Structures are given as structure tokens and as C-alpha cells.
PDB file of C-alpha atoms in Angstrom:
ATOM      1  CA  UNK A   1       9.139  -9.151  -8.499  1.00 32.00           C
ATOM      2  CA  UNK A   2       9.497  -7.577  -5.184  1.00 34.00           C
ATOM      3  CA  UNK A   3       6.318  -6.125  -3.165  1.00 38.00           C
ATOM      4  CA  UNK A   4       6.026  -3.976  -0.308  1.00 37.00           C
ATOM      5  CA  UNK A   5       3.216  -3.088   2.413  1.00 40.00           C
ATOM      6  CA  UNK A   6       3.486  -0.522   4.735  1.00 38.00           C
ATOM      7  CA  UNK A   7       1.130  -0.218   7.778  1.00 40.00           C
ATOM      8  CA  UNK A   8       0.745   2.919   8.918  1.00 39.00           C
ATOM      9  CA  UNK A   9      -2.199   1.970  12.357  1.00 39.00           C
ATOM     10  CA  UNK A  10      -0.287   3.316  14.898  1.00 41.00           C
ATOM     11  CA  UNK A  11       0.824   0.667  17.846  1.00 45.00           C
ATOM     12  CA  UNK A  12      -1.004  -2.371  15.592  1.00 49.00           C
ATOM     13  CA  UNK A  13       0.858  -5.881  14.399  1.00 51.00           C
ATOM     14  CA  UNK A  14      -0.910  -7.324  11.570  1.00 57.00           C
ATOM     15  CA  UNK A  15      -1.215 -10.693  10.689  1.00 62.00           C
ATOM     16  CA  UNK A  16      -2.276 -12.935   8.395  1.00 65.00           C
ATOM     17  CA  UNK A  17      -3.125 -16.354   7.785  1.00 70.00           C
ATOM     18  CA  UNK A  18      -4.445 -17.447   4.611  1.00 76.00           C
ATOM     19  CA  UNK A  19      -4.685 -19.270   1.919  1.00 83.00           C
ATOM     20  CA  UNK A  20      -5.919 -18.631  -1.947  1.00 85.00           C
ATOM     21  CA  UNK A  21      -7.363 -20.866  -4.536  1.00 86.00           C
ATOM     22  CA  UNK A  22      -8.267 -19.992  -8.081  1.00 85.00           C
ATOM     23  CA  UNK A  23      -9.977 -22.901 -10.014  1.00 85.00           C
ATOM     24  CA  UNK A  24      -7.419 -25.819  -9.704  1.00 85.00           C
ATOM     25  CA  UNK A  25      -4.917 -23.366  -8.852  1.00 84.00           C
ATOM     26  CA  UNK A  26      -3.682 -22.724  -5.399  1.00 83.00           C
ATOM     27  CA  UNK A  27      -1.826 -19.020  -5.485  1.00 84.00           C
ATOM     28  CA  UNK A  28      -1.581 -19.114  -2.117  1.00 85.00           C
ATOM     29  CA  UNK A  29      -0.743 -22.078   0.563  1.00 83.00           C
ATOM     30  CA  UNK A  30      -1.184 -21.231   4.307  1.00 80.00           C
ATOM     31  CA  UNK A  31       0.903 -18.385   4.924  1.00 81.00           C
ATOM     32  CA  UNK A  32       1.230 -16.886   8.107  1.00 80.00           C
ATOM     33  CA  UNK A  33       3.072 -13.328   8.602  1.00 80.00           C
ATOM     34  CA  UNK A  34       3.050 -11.189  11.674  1.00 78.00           C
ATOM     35  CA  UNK A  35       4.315  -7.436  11.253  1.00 78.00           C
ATOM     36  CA  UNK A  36       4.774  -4.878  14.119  1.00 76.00           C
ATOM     37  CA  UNK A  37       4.118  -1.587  13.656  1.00 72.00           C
ATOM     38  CA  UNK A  38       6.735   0.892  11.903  1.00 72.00           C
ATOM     39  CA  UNK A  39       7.771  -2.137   9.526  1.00 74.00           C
ATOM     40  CA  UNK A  40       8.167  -2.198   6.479  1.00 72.00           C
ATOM     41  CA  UNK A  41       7.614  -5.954   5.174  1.00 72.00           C
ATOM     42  CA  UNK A  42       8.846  -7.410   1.822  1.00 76.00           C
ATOM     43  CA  UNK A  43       8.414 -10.268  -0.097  1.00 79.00           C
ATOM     44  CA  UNK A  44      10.954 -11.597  -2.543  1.00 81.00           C
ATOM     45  CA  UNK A  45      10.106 -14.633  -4.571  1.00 80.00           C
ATOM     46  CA  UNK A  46       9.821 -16.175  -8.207  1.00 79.00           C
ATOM     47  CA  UNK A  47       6.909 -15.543 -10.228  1.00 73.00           C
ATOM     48  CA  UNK A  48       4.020 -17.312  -9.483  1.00 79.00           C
ATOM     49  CA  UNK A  49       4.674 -17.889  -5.983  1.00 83.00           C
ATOM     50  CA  UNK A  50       1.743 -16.035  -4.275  1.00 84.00           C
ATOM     51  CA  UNK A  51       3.080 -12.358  -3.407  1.00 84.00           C
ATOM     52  CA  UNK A  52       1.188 -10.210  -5.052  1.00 82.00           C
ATOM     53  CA  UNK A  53      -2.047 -12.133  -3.695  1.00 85.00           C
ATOM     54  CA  UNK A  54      -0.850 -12.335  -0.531  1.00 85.00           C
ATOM     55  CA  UNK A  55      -0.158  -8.359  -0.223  1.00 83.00           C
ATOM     56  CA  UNK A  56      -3.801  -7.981  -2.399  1.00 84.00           C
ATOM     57  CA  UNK A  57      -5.266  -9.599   0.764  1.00 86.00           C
ATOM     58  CA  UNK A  58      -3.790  -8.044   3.283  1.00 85.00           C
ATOM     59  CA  UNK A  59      -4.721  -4.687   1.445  1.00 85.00           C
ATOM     60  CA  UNK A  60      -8.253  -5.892   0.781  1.00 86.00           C
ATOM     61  CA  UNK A  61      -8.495  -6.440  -2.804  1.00 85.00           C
ATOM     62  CA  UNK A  62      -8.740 -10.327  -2.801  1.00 86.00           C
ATOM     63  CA  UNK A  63     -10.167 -12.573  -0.193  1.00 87.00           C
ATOM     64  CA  UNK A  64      -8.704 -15.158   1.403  1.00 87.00           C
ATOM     65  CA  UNK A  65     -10.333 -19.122   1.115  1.00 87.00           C
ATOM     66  CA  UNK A  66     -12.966 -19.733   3.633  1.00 84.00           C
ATOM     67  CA  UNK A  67     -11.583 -19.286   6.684  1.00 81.00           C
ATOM     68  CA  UNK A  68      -8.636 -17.250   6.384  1.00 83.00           C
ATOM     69  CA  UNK A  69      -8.474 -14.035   8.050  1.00 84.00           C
ATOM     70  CA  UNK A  70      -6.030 -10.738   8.082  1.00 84.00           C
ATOM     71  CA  UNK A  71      -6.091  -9.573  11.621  1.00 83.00           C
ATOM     72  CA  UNK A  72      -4.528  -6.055  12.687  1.00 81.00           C
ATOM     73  CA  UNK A  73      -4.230  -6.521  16.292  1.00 77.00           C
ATOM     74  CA  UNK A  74      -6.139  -9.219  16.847  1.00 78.00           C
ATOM     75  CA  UNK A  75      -8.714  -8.041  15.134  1.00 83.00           C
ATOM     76  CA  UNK A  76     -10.278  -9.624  12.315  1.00 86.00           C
ATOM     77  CA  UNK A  77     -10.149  -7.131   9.575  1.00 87.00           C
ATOM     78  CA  UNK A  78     -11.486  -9.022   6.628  1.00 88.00           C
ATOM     79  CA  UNK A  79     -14.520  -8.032   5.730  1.00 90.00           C
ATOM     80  CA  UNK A  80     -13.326  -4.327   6.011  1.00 89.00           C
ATOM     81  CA  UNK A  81     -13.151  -2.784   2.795  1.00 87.00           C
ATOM     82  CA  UNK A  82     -10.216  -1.471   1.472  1.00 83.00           C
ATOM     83  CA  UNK A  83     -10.235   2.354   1.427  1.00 78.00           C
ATOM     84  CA  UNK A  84     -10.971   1.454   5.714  1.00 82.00           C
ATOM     85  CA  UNK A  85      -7.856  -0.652   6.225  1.00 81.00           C
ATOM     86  CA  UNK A  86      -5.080   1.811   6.203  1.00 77.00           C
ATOM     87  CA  UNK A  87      -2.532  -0.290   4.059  1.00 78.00           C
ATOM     88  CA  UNK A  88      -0.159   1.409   1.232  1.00 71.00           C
ATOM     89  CA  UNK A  89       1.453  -0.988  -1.063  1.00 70.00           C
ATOM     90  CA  UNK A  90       3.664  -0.497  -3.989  1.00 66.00           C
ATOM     91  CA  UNK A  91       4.491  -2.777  -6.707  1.00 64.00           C
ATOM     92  CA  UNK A  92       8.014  -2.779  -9.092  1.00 64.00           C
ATOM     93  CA  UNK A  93       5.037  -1.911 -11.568  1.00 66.00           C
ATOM     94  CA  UNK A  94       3.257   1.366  -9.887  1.00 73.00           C
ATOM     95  CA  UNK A  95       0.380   3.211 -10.669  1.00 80.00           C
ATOM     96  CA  UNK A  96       0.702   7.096 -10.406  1.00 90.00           C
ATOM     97  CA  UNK A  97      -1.641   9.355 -12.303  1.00 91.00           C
ATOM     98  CA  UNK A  98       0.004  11.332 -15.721  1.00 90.00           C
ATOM     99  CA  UNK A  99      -2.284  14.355 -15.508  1.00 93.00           C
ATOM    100  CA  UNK A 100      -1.586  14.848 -12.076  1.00 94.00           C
ATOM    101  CA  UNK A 101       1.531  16.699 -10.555  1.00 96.00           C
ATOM    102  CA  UNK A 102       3.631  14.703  -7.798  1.00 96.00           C
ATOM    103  CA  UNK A 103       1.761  17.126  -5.238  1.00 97.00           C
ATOM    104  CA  UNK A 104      -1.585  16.096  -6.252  1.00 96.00           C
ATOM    105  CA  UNK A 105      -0.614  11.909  -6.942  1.00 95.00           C
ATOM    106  CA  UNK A 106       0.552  12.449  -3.052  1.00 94.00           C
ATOM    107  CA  UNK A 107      -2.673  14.310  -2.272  1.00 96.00           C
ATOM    108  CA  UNK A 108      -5.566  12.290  -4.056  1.00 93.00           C
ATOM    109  CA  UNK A 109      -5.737   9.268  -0.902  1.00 88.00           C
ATOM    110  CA  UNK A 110      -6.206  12.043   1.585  1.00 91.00           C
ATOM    111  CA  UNK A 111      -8.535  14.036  -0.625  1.00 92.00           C
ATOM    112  CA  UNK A 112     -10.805  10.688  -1.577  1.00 88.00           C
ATOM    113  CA  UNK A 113     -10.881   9.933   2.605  1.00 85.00           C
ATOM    114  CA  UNK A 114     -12.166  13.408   2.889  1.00 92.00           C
ATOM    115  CA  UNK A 115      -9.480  14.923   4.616  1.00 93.00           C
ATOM    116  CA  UNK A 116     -10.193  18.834   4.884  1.00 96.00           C
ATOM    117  CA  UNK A 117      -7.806  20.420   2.497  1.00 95.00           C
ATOM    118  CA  UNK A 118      -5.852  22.454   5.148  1.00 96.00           C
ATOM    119  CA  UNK A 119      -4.676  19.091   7.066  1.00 96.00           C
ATOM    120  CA  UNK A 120      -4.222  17.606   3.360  1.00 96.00           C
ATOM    121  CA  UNK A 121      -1.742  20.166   2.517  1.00 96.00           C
ATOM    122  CA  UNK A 122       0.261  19.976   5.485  1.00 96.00           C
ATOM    123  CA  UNK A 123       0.141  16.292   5.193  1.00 95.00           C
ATOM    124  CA  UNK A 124       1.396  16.312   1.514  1.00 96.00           C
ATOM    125  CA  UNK A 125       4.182  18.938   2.469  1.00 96.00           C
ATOM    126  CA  UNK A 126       5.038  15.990   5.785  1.00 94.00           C
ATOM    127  CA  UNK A 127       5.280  12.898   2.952  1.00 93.00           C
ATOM    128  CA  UNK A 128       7.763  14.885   0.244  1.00 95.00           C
ATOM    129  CA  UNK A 129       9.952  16.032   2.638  1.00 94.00           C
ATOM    130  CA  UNK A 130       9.830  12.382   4.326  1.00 91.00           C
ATOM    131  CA  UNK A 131      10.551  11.140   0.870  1.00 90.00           C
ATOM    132  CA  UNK A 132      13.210  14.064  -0.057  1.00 91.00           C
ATOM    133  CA  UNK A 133      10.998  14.857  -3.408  1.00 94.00           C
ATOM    134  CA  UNK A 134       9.716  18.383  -2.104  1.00 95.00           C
ATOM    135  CA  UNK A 135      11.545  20.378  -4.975  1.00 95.00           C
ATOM    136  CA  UNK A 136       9.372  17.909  -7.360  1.00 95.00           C
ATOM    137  CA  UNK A 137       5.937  18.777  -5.578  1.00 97.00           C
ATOM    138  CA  UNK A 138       5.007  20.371  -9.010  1.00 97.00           C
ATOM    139  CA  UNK A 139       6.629  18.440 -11.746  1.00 95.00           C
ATOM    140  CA  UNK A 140       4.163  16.198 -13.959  1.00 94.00           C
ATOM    141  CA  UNK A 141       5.370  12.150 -13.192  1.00 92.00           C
ATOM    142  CA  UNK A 142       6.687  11.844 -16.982  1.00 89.00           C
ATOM    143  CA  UNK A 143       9.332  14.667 -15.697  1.00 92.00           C
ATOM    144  CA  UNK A 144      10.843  12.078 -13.363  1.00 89.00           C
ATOM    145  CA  UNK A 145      13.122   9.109 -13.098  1.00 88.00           C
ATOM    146  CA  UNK A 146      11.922   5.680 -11.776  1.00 85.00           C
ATOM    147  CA  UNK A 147      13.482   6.227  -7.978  1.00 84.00           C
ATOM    148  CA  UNK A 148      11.374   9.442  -7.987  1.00 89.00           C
ATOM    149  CA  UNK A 149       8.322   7.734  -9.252  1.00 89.00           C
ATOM    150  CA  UNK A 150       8.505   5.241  -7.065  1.00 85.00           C
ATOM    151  CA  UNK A 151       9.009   7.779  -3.898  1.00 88.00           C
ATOM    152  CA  UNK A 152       6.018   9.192  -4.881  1.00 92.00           C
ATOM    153  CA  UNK A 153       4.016   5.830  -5.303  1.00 86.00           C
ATOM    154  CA  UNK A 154       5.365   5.305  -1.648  1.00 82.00           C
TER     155      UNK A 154
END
């Protein structure tokens, strides 16, 4: 499985150290990763390794163990909740929603962060033509292959 994050806090690094225990199981073991901004960071890995918990962290859907932080900055982000952090991941395994068009799957962030819908469309237009998917702004996400899918989970 390979995971991505993307940052998008202009000027930030991010790091993290942290570690993750679930029961008897320990997902994750001290990792430490520092990321400047404009990177794009990967992890590559067997299954069961600790990516996906690592990235859920950094995003804000898992904590870390007692004492582990995710700092943007130098700042200790952790208790910040999710739709405050700023982070876009995608998975091999993506979500996108079927009764939305690729317009309004690349629209529905902005619009739930209350974006007025003036800056949302101009934003929107900004990410398919950064993507190269603007001819597919209006197709339904069972109309296109898995590189376009994934473009638009980007």
C-alpha cells in the first residue's frame, strides 16, 4: 500500500514524532518525519507496518500515545481537530462521492469550510486544471478510469 499527505500551510514544515499502541499491539514505533512545505511525502511499506496510522495522525484522525505530538512549525498541532489542520491525504483505496460530479467531489472541502461559493468556484476551476481533469468537471466518478479518480481524490 502506498499513502500520500500533502500539506498545503504555506511556508510550514511539519513534523511528527509518535508512537501508536492498540491493546498489545504497537502500530506505530517512534517515528519521526520532518516535511517542508511544497512536499509531497510518501510512505512505502508492507502491510502492517504503521502507514496508514501514521498519515491518520498527522491528518488528525488517530492520536498519538501519550506524549507524542504532530507539530507544523513548531507548533504543536495535536489537539486540533481535523477539518482545522489543512492536510489532504489519499489512499490506493479513495473515497470520492458516486452522486456527485468530479466538480462537486472537488468542491465539497471548500463548501463544508464555508468558503463563499464565488472563491469556491474559482478554486475548483484552479485544482482541475492543476490536475489536467477540467474537460471531466461534469462527468459522474463511475464515468472515469482509476488515474482520473485518483486526480480527483488528490
Amino acid at each position: 500500500m502506498i499513502a500520500t499527505v500533502i500539506g498545503q500551510l504555506a511556508g510550514l514544515a511539519r513534523s511528527v514524532i509518535v508512537a501508536r499502541t492498540f491493546g498489545a499491539v504497537r502500530a506505530v514505533d517512534d517515528v519521526s518525519i520532518a516535511v517542508r512545505d511544497g512536499e509531497f511525502f510518501t510512505l512505502l511499506g508492507p502491510s502492517g507496518c504503521g502507514k496508514t496510522t501514521t498519515l491518520r495522525i498527522i491528518a488528525g484522525l488517530e492520536s498519538p500515545d501519550t506524549g507524542g505530538q504532530v507539530l507544523f512549525d513548531g507548533i504543536d498541532v495535536t489537539p486540533v481537530p481535523i477539518e482545522r489542520r489543512n492536510v489532504g491525504m489519499v489512499f490506493q483505496s479513495y473515497a470520492l462521492f458516486p452522486n456527485m460530479s468530479v466538480a462537486g467531489n472537488v468542491e465539497y472541502g471548500l463548501k463544508v469550510r464555508g468558503m463563499p461559493a464565488a472563491q469556491r468556484s474559482a478554486r475548483v476551476r484552479e485544482m482541475l486544471a492543476m490536475m489536467h481533469i477540467e474537460a471531466l468537471a461534469q462527468r459522474q466518478i463511475d464515468q472515469l478510469s482509476g488515474g482520473q479518480r485518483q486526480r480527483v481524490a488528490l
